[in-house]
């Protein structure tokens, strides 16, 4: 019965997403597009935070790396969009950075893992900020063109076309991440989260499992980075900054850590607050903090689990 209810809810949500462009003005279509991109980013962090038990304040390193690789290829190398190459290069670059970082950060305990990964991420931010000839420095790289996928009749310069393009990747990402967390590998990660000692006694290589989770999460963060740079048409060091990593962590906790779908709700809440409340006050972070505290007090397991509890009543 629960599975049927969940399926019905998923189908209703999908139907709502399908009809966004015909029903909403262009601005709101663009806003939902941004929510979908950050939902991918937040869910990718949930693989680490929620399923493996590794809180991260450096997750923006993977999104930002992919964004910069796409921007450099688009603006400086190809002088225009080459979608397939840029997509693959962006995702692989994020995975490569994770593979390098993971070799040393995952050998540390949780607190040290958090700090070392944060320092590594800020190192990339520093490179992007200082290497002006390649990255544009603090001015960033503007003029990133969206691909024109004429073979499938999609001109991504069109807001509606780009929305459905992002929606397609969102659905692919959420299905793949769902398969990951429901697989034996996903159950192993949850076992590690609950008790590393017990899983080690059962013969699991804890470091290797964490390392693989680290890389898998970076792949989806890299995908979010590719989509975000096409959305903005611009990239700057802020895509690598601590603030973005912290926002992603709040999205996960707010929506519901270890639920996969919860962080997507968290992404929607944070994105809406940033875009609407910030238009009325520059102190929108205070409002965000108040909402976060209220959620921790009233729904410590996250908004997603709260919604599920209310649906059962």
Tab-separated table of C-alpha atoms in Angstrom:
chain	number	residue	atom	x	y	z
A	1	UNK	CA	0.000	0.000	0.000
A	2	UNK	CA	2.869	2.361	0.895
A	3	UNK	CA	4.576	1.602	-2.422
A	4	UNK	CA	1.366	2.388	-4.330
A	5	UNK	CA	0.923	5.669	-2.455
A	6	UNK	CA	4.525	6.629	-3.146
A	7	UNK	CA	4.121	5.779	-6.822
A	8	UNK	CA	0.951	7.868	-7.100
A	9	UNK	CA	2.651	10.846	-5.425
A	10	UNK	CA	5.673	10.490	-7.731
A	11	UNK	CA	3.452	10.392	-10.827
A	12	UNK	CA	1.494	13.452	-9.668
A	13	UNK	CA	4.723	15.384	-9.054
A	14	UNK	CA	6.061	14.335	-12.449
A	15	UNK	CA	2.838	15.480	-14.121
A	16	UNK	CA	3.154	18.838	-12.353
A	17	UNK	CA	6.729	19.229	-13.579
A	18	UNK	CA	5.701	18.393	-17.138
A	19	UNK	CA	3.132	21.210	-17.268
A	20	UNK	CA	5.310	23.918	-15.685
A	21	UNK	CA	6.220	25.808	-18.923
A	22	UNK	CA	2.657	26.019	-20.330
A	23	UNK	CA	1.196	27.156	-17.005
A	24	UNK	CA	3.860	29.457	-15.567
A	25	UNK	CA	5.500	32.652	-16.855
A	26	UNK	CA	9.054	32.460	-18.180
A	27	UNK	CA	10.570	33.723	-14.913
A	28	UNK	CA	8.989	30.937	-12.866
A	29	UNK	CA	9.916	28.313	-15.451
A	30	UNK	CA	13.515	29.448	-15.076
A	31	UNK	CA	13.201	29.315	-11.293
A	32	UNK	CA	11.908	25.725	-11.336
A	33	UNK	CA	14.784	24.873	-13.687
A	34	UNK	CA	17.223	26.205	-11.087
A	35	UNK	CA	15.471	24.199	-8.359
A	36	UNK	CA	15.896	20.991	-10.383
A	37	UNK	CA	19.615	21.682	-10.827
A	38	UNK	CA	20.173	22.296	-7.120
A	39	UNK	CA	18.013	19.265	-6.314
A	40	UNK	CA	20.515	17.093	-8.208
A	41	UNK	CA	23.345	18.770	-6.288
A	42	UNK	CA	21.683	18.283	-2.886
A	43	UNK	CA	20.760	14.655	-3.587
A	44	UNK	CA	24.350	13.950	-4.639
A	45	UNK	CA	25.512	15.221	-1.235
A	46	UNK	CA	22.925	13.006	0.473
A	47	UNK	CA	24.793	9.948	-0.811
A	48	UNK	CA	27.674	11.103	1.406
A	49	UNK	CA	25.842	12.838	4.239
A	50	UNK	CA	22.732	10.715	4.579
A	51	UNK	CA	23.761	7.264	3.412
A	52	UNK	CA	27.471	7.098	4.279
A	53	UNK	CA	27.496	9.405	7.294
A	54	UNK	CA	30.114	11.794	5.890
A	55	UNK	CA	29.138	15.431	6.399
A	56	UNK	CA	30.867	17.622	3.821
A	57	UNK	CA	31.555	21.341	3.575
A	58	UNK	CA	33.513	20.939	0.356
A	59	UNK	CA	30.940	19.519	-2.026
A	60	UNK	CA	30.982	22.681	-4.140
A	61	UNK	CA	34.464	21.632	-5.292
A	62	UNK	CA	32.904	19.046	-7.605
A	63	UNK	CA	30.123	21.265	-8.948
A	64	UNK	CA	32.539	24.152	-9.442
A	65	UNK	CA	35.198	22.041	-11.143
A	66	UNK	CA	32.691	20.728	-13.682
A	67	UNK	CA	31.323	24.237	-14.241
A	68	UNK	CA	34.773	25.686	-14.897
A	69	UNK	CA	35.808	22.864	-17.226
A	70	UNK	CA	32.662	23.378	-19.323
A	71	UNK	CA	33.179	27.157	-19.320
A	72	UNK	CA	36.829	26.934	-20.392
A	73	UNK	CA	36.029	24.467	-23.179
A	74	UNK	CA	33.033	26.512	-24.311
A	75	UNK	CA	34.629	29.964	-24.238
A	76	UNK	CA	38.362	29.450	-24.699
A	77	UNK	CA	38.841	26.141	-26.526
A	78	UNK	CA	35.880	25.536	-28.850
A	79	UNK	CA	34.642	29.148	-29.002
A	80	UNK	CA	31.138	27.728	-28.780
A	81	UNK	CA	29.133	24.821	-27.340
A	82	UNK	CA	30.088	21.174	-27.918
A	83	UNK	CA	27.597	19.551	-25.584
A	84	UNK	CA	28.663	15.893	-25.566
A	85	UNK	CA	32.338	16.709	-25.041
A	86	UNK	CA	31.579	19.336	-22.414
A	87	UNK	CA	29.159	17.083	-20.520
A	88	UNK	CA	31.609	14.180	-20.382
A	89	UNK	CA	34.583	16.416	-19.577
A	90	UNK	CA	32.674	18.217	-16.820
A	91	UNK	CA	31.519	15.035	-15.098
A	92	UNK	CA	34.887	13.283	-15.463
A	93	UNK	CA	36.744	16.304	-14.087
A	94	UNK	CA	34.523	16.294	-10.988
A	95	UNK	CA	35.108	12.557	-10.535
A	96	UNK	CA	38.863	13.049	-11.014
A	97	UNK	CA	39.013	15.730	-8.314
A	98	UNK	CA	37.026	13.456	-5.982
A	99	UNK	CA	39.349	10.544	-6.745
A	100	UNK	CA	42.384	12.672	-5.818
A	101	UNK	CA	40.836	14.276	-2.732
A	102	UNK	CA	39.440	10.957	-1.558
A	103	UNK	CA	42.879	9.361	-1.409
A	104	UNK	CA	43.786	11.444	1.626
A	105	UNK	CA	40.628	12.993	3.144
A	106	UNK	CA	38.882	9.643	3.636
A	107	UNK	CA	41.695	8.367	5.832
A	108	UNK	CA	40.739	10.980	8.416
A	109	UNK	CA	38.098	10.821	11.121
A	110	UNK	CA	34.845	12.739	10.640
A	111	UNK	CA	35.941	16.093	12.102
A	112	UNK	CA	39.261	16.040	10.268
A	113	UNK	CA	37.526	14.814	7.105
A	114	UNK	CA	35.245	17.846	7.258
A	115	UNK	CA	38.104	20.310	7.757
A	116	UNK	CA	40.545	18.787	5.248
A	117	UNK	CA	37.878	18.581	2.537
A	118	UNK	CA	36.877	22.179	3.267
A	119	UNK	CA	40.517	23.278	2.963
A	120	UNK	CA	40.917	21.333	-0.296
A	121	UNK	CA	37.781	22.911	-1.715
A	122	UNK	CA	38.928	26.406	-0.755
A	123	UNK	CA	42.264	25.676	-2.424
A	124	UNK	CA	40.389	25.192	-5.706
A	125	UNK	CA	38.485	28.398	-5.007
A	126	UNK	CA	41.828	30.176	-4.561
A	127	UNK	CA	43.104	28.820	-7.882
A	128	UNK	CA	39.963	29.981	-9.686
A	129	UNK	CA	40.222	33.379	-7.997
A	130	UNK	CA	43.909	33.951	-8.814
A	131	UNK	CA	44.406	32.272	-12.220
A	132	UNK	CA	42.882	35.167	-14.118
A	133	UNK	CA	44.250	34.213	-17.557
A	134	UNK	CA	42.390	30.885	-17.490
A	135	UNK	CA	39.431	31.370	-15.163
A	136	UNK	CA	38.816	35.107	-15.412
A	137	UNK	CA	39.648	35.505	-11.719
A	138	UNK	CA	37.030	37.212	-9.575
A	139	UNK	CA	35.339	38.509	-12.752
A	140	UNK	CA	34.572	34.938	-13.819
A	141	UNK	CA	33.993	33.686	-17.353
A	142	UNK	CA	30.927	35.118	-19.140
A	143	UNK	CA	29.515	34.301	-22.554
A	144	UNK	CA	28.975	30.555	-22.111
A	145	UNK	CA	26.662	29.527	-24.941
A	146	UNK	CA	23.976	26.874	-24.576
A	147	UNK	CA	24.010	24.038	-27.126
A	148	UNK	CA	21.569	23.909	-30.015
A	149	UNK	CA	20.560	20.247	-30.204
A	150	UNK	CA	18.981	20.453	-33.636
A	151	UNK	CA	19.078	16.666	-34.061
A	152	UNK	CA	16.356	16.347	-31.411
A	153	UNK	CA	14.769	19.738	-32.183
A	154	UNK	CA	15.953	21.426	-28.987
A	155	UNK	CA	17.316	24.947	-28.963
A	156	UNK	CA	18.521	25.346	-25.392
A	157	UNK	CA	18.603	29.126	-25.712
A	158	UNK	CA	14.819	28.787	-25.429
A	159	UNK	CA	13.736	28.770	-21.764
A	160	UNK	CA	11.089	26.082	-22.285
A	161	UNK	CA	13.418	23.808	-24.240
A	162	UNK	CA	16.121	24.222	-21.613
A	163	UNK	CA	13.630	23.419	-18.844
A	164	UNK	CA	12.691	20.079	-20.409
A	165	UNK	CA	16.369	19.393	-21.078
A	166	UNK	CA	17.186	19.862	-17.373
A	167	UNK	CA	14.072	17.906	-16.343
A	168	UNK	CA	15.279	14.956	-18.425
A	169	UNK	CA	18.658	14.957	-16.673
A	170	UNK	CA	16.951	15.394	-13.304
A	171	UNK	CA	14.854	12.271	-13.918
A	172	UNK	CA	17.880	10.299	-15.121
A	173	UNK	CA	19.887	11.417	-12.086
A	174	UNK	CA	17.161	10.634	-9.554
A	175	UNK	CA	16.569	7.165	-11.044
A	176	UNK	CA	20.295	6.363	-11.047
A	177	UNK	CA	20.779	7.627	-7.488
A	178	UNK	CA	17.718	5.670	-6.348
A	179	UNK	CA	19.192	2.511	-7.876
A	180	UNK	CA	22.506	3.225	-6.134
A	181	UNK	CA	21.040	3.653	-2.649
A	182	UNK	CA	18.718	0.648	-3.081
A	183	UNK	CA	21.514	-1.607	-4.314
A	184	UNK	CA	23.707	-3.848	-2.146
A	185	UNK	CA	26.307	-1.076	-2.343
A	186	UNK	CA	23.793	1.391	-0.916
A	187	UNK	CA	22.928	-0.985	1.926
A	188	UNK	CA	26.642	-1.375	2.626
A	189	UNK	CA	26.975	2.401	2.905
A	190	UNK	CA	24.060	2.524	5.355
A	191	UNK	CA	25.720	-0.227	7.367
A	192	UNK	CA	28.929	1.820	7.510
A	193	UNK	CA	26.933	4.852	8.615
A	194	UNK	CA	25.414	2.884	11.496
A	195	UNK	CA	28.556	1.022	12.604
A	196	UNK	CA	31.914	0.966	10.862
A	197	UNK	CA	33.255	-1.524	13.407
A	198	UNK	CA	30.512	-4.065	12.684
A	199	UNK	CA	30.901	-3.745	8.908
A	200	UNK	CA	34.662	-4.120	9.209
A	201	UNK	CA	34.154	-7.259	11.291
A	202	UNK	CA	31.950	-8.613	8.491
A	203	UNK	CA	34.871	-8.269	6.092
A	204	UNK	CA	34.031	-5.037	4.266
A	205	UNK	CA	36.776	-2.684	3.131
A	206	UNK	CA	35.429	0.480	4.763
A	207	UNK	CA	37.831	2.884	3.077
A	208	UNK	CA	37.097	1.495	-0.390
A	209	UNK	CA	33.324	1.706	0.079
A	210	UNK	CA	33.603	5.312	1.264
A	211	UNK	CA	35.944	6.111	-1.618
A	212	UNK	CA	33.466	4.758	-4.161
A	213	UNK	CA	30.604	6.687	-2.518
A	214	UNK	CA	32.741	9.826	-2.638
A	215	UNK	CA	33.305	9.438	-6.379
A	216	UNK	CA	29.681	8.489	-7.139
A	217	UNK	CA	28.406	11.574	-5.313
A	218	UNK	CA	30.902	13.753	-7.210
A	219	UNK	CA	29.625	12.474	-10.563
A	220	UNK	CA	26.125	13.779	-9.867
A	221	UNK	CA	27.485	17.011	-8.374
A	222	UNK	CA	29.467	17.401	-11.598
A	223	UNK	CA	26.288	16.925	-13.638
A	224	UNK	CA	24.659	19.694	-11.595
A	225	UNK	CA	27.681	21.885	-12.334
A	226	UNK	CA	27.369	21.311	-16.085
A	227	UNK	CA	23.675	22.209	-16.050
A	228	UNK	CA	24.219	25.217	-13.772
A	229	UNK	CA	26.871	26.785	-15.998
A	230	UNK	CA	24.576	26.448	-19.025
A	231	UNK	CA	21.738	27.940	-16.979
A	232	UNK	CA	23.751	30.971	-15.866
A	233	UNK	CA	25.854	31.424	-19.007
A	234	UNK	CA	28.553	32.468	-16.579
A	235	UNK	CA	30.875	30.942	-13.980
A	236	UNK	CA	32.736	32.563	-11.084
A	237	UNK	CA	34.670	31.441	-7.984
A	238	UNK	CA	31.393	31.473	-6.015
A	239	UNK	CA	30.616	28.078	-7.591
A	240	UNK	CA	33.551	26.702	-5.570
A	241	UNK	CA	32.955	28.620	-2.357
A	242	UNK	CA	32.168	27.404	1.148
A	243	UNK	CA	28.807	29.214	1.035
A	244	UNK	CA	27.501	26.944	-1.732
A	245	UNK	CA	28.706	23.833	0.108
A	246	UNK	CA	27.006	25.042	3.293
A	247	UNK	CA	23.768	25.726	1.423
A	248	UNK	CA	23.838	22.182	0.019
A	249	UNK	CA	24.348	20.772	3.519
A	250	UNK	CA	21.369	22.782	4.795
A	251	UNK	CA	19.274	21.533	1.851
A	252	UNK	CA	20.036	17.942	2.876
A	253	UNK	CA	19.333	18.426	6.592
A	254	UNK	CA	16.253	20.581	5.981
A	255	UNK	CA	14.719	18.150	3.501
A	256	UNK	CA	15.698	14.991	5.341
A	257	UNK	CA	19.117	13.374	5.460
A	258	UNK	CA	19.232	9.802	4.182
A	259	UNK	CA	15.954	10.020	2.245
A	260	UNK	CA	17.313	10.971	-1.228
A	261	UNK	CA	14.072	12.764	-2.156
A	262	UNK	CA	14.114	14.994	0.930
A	263	UNK	CA	17.128	17.037	-0.201
A	264	UNK	CA	15.214	17.898	-3.395
A	265	UNK	CA	12.536	19.471	-1.170
A	266	UNK	CA	15.272	21.242	0.765
A	267	UNK	CA	16.713	22.549	-2.507
A	268	UNK	CA	13.302	23.934	-3.471
A	269	UNK	CA	12.884	25.680	-0.105
A	270	UNK	CA	16.358	27.256	-0.114
A	271	UNK	CA	16.158	28.342	-3.766
A	272	UNK	CA	12.736	29.932	-3.291
A	273	UNK	CA	13.876	31.777	-0.170
A	274	UNK	CA	16.995	33.085	-1.932
A	275	UNK	CA	15.060	34.299	-4.950
A	276	UNK	CA	12.002	35.797	-3.261
A	277	UNK	CA	12.996	36.891	0.236
A	278	UNK	CA	16.339	38.345	-0.908
A	279	UNK	CA	14.352	40.696	-3.141
A	280	UNK	CA	12.818	42.312	-0.050
A	281	UNK	CA	15.693	42.220	2.413
A	282	UNK	CA	19.431	41.684	2.333
A	283	UNK	CA	19.088	39.806	5.623
A	284	UNK	CA	17.437	36.772	4.017
A	285	UNK	CA	20.034	34.495	5.644
A	286	UNK	CA	18.480	35.330	9.030
A	287	UNK	CA	15.090	34.136	7.772
A	288	UNK	CA	16.718	31.003	6.371
A	289	UNK	CA	18.358	30.401	9.749
A	290	UNK	CA	15.019	30.794	11.529
A	291	UNK	CA	13.362	28.292	9.174
A	292	UNK	CA	16.249	25.876	9.686
A	293	UNK	CA	16.000	26.126	13.494
A	294	UNK	CA	12.210	25.684	13.348
A	295	UNK	CA	12.653	22.579	11.200
A	296	UNK	CA	15.228	21.095	13.583
A	297	UNK	CA	12.875	21.690	16.537
A	298	UNK	CA	9.559	20.701	14.929
A	299	UNK	CA	10.740	18.145	12.360
A	300	UNK	CA	14.254	16.987	13.331
A	301	UNK	CA	14.098	14.190	10.748
A	302	UNK	CA	13.459	16.673	7.939
A	303	UNK	CA	10.520	17.979	5.948
A	304	UNK	CA	10.252	14.836	3.798
A	305	UNK	CA	9.712	12.537	6.788
A	306	UNK	CA	7.275	15.038	8.293
A	307	UNK	CA	5.212	14.974	5.088
A	308	UNK	CA	5.223	11.160	5.123
A	309	UNK	CA	4.001	11.136	8.731
A	310	UNK	CA	1.179	13.551	7.916
A	311	UNK	CA	0.144	11.438	4.905
A	312	UNK	CA	-0.216	8.357	7.121
A	313	UNK	CA	-2.704	10.130	9.409
